[in-house]
Amino acid sequence: MTPAAPPPRETVGLVIPLYNEEAVLPLLIDEIEAFRQDHPEVQQIVLVDDGSTDATARLARDLTAGKPGYVLIRFSRNFGHQLAITAGMEAVRTDAAVIMDADLQDPFWVVTEMIARWRQGYDVVYGVRKRREGETLFKRTATRLFYRLFQRLADVDAPLDTGDFRLVSRAVLDEYRRIQEQQPYVRGLIAWLGFNQTGIEYVRPGRAAGQTKYPFRKLLQLAVDGITAFSDRPLRYAARLGLVASALSMLGLVWVVIAKLVYGIPVSGWTSLMVTLFLFGGLQLFFLGVLGSYLARVFAEVRRRPRYIIRERWHSDADAGVPVPASSRPTAR
Ligand code: UDP
Ligand code: MG
């Protein structure tokens, strides 16, 4: 079935998270403006400053003031990439939005293709990384392995080698707003939403400027969030492993008793004792950690804190062009 094509003249937005991106921001704004020359449907650009500690927020205002359609959302602190794009998707008002990184690793020619596919009627058009440039072998291998592990474990059908770079239609944006998970794993949730999805292959270039904002610690957290949100298999594997270990222990027990009664070997086997002790001690701690990851997720959901705090919203084409400081905004009290 070919889905009905949307009528022309529909608008497209860009959602771009920024965390300490002062080095790349001037290049980014130049690229966006160049892209808009050929794509007048790009009406809104939502920049989400995820608690940058450098000049990102000031620079974003200076570079975009007077240019039409820019919105700057400033978080009160660093809430993380996934929540930054979530806030952007909740704020954008266009008929479709493209989520992309600030560092120009997500090329604009792919965005052109995504818009074309959306016009053909697709609701989600994601970028598939055929190859990656300028990233360490370790990171490439780790992410490759993770995407495959995720596909094996998760209950949702997520495409391989696909990050958050994608176009989503208004229908998907509206449904996404309803999810409200505390630690959203955005690419998994969008796959979960369904609709007509398709991918575009591209070679992912290296960062245009600046350093990666994804240290190994954050990458690992993202992986854990993804798996705990979409699979309970690690818990079931733990139970199965426990059963197998108990069965083996029974055999071991029989052997030990026979050794004692028949062969009369009382004290020996200190080495095997230590090995089993360490092995099972390690396994127990590991699965306690796995259990803990799920528990932490449940705890976060139960607390129901706001997922992110916005300290300021600013529009590049607002009449006065002057931001309203958070402190002078009317409060509920
Ligand atoms: N980012 C963010 N908050 C964070 C970390 C990263 O908003 O805590 C943004 C960052 O500014 C960039 C995007 O997420 O626009 C992807 O980050 P980065 O390019 O550093 O990740 P990598 O491409 O190295 O995986
Ligand atoms: Mg990057």
mmCIF file of N, CA and C in Angstrom, residues 2-6 115-125 169 195-197:
data_model
loop_
_atom_site.group_PDB
_atom_site.id
_atom_site.type_symbol
_atom_site.label_atom_id
_atom_site.label_comp_id
_atom_site.label_asym_id
_atom_site.label_seq_id
_atom_site.Cartn_x
_atom_site.Cartn_y
_atom_site.Cartn_z
ATOM 1 N N THR A 2 0.678 2.105 -0.990
ATOM 2 C CA THR A 2 1.414 3.377 -0.914
ATOM 3 C C THR A 2 0.564 4.381 -0.158
ATOM 4 N N PRO A 3 1.150 4.935 0.915
ATOM 5 C CA PRO A 3 0.371 5.874 1.735
ATOM 6 C C PRO A 3 0.089 7.165 0.977
ATOM 7 N N ALA A 4 -0.998 7.818 1.350
ATOM 8 C CA ALA A 4 -1.374 9.064 0.676
ATOM 9 C C ALA A 4 -0.319 10.141 0.898
ATOM 10 N N ALA A 5 0.056 10.840 -0.164
ATOM 11 C CA ALA A 5 1.086 11.879 -0.050
ATOM 12 C C ALA A 5 0.496 13.131 0.592
ATOM 13 N N PRO A 6 1.274 13.788 1.495
ATOM 14 C CA PRO A 6 0.752 15.015 2.099
ATOM 15 C C PRO A 6 0.731 16.132 1.059
ATOM 16 N N ILE A 115 12.946 14.584 3.500
ATOM 17 C CA ILE A 115 11.754 15.386 3.208
ATOM 18 C C ILE A 115 11.030 14.802 1.992
ATOM 19 N N ALA A 116 11.822 14.367 0.998
ATOM 20 C CA ALA A 116 11.205 13.785 -0.202
ATOM 21 C C ALA A 116 10.422 12.521 0.156
ATOM 22 N N ARG A 117 11.011 11.677 1.004
ATOM 23 C CA ARG A 117 10.319 10.446 1.418
ATOM 24 C C ARG A 117 9.056 10.760 2.214
ATOM 25 N N TRP A 118 9.170 11.764 3.066
ATOM 26 C CA TRP A 118 7.996 12.166 3.861
ATOM 27 C C TRP A 118 6.878 12.631 2.936
ATOM 28 N N ARG A 119 7.247 13.357 1.888
ATOM 29 C CA ARG A 119 6.234 13.821 0.930
ATOM 30 C C ARG A 119 5.590 12.644 0.214
ATOM 31 N N GLN A 120 6.355 11.531 0.104
ATOM 32 C CA GLN A 120 5.760 10.329 -0.490
ATOM 33 C C GLN A 120 4.796 9.645 0.472
ATOM 34 N N GLY A 121 4.811 10.074 1.740
ATOM 35 C CA GLY A 121 3.842 9.526 2.677
ATOM 36 C C GLY A 121 4.419 8.780 3.865
ATOM 37 N N TYR A 122 5.754 8.744 4.009
ATOM 38 C CA TYR A 122 6.328 8.068 5.181
ATOM 39 C C TYR A 122 6.257 8.968 6.410
ATOM 40 N N ASP A 123 6.053 8.352 7.561
ATOM 41 C CA ASP A 123 5.955 9.116 8.810
ATOM 42 C C ASP A 123 7.285 9.209 9.542
ATOM 43 N N VAL A 124 8.127 8.200 9.339
ATOM 44 C CA VAL A 124 9.447 8.208 9.980
ATOM 45 C C VAL A 124 10.476 7.868 8.913
ATOM 46 N N VAL A 125 11.468 8.734 8.735
ATOM 47 C CA VAL A 125 12.560 8.434 7.810
ATOM 48 C C VAL A 125 13.854 8.565 8.598
ATOM 49 N N SER A 169 6.926 12.699 11.350
ATOM 50 C CA SER A 169 5.769 13.476 10.912
ATOM 51 C C SER A 169 5.027 14.034 12.118
ATOM 52 N N PHE A 195 3.778 3.307 12.609
ATOM 53 C CA PHE A 195 3.531 4.107 11.400
ATOM 54 C C PHE A 195 4.382 3.588 10.226
ATOM 55 N N ASN A 196 4.430 4.369 9.137
ATOM 56 C CA ASN A 196 5.240 3.946 7.981
ATOM 57 C C ASN A 196 6.675 4.413 8.178
ATOM 58 N N GLN A 197 7.584 3.463 8.339
ATOM 59 C CA GLN A 197 8.968 3.837 8.597
ATOM 60 C C GLN A 197 9.853 3.375 7.445
#
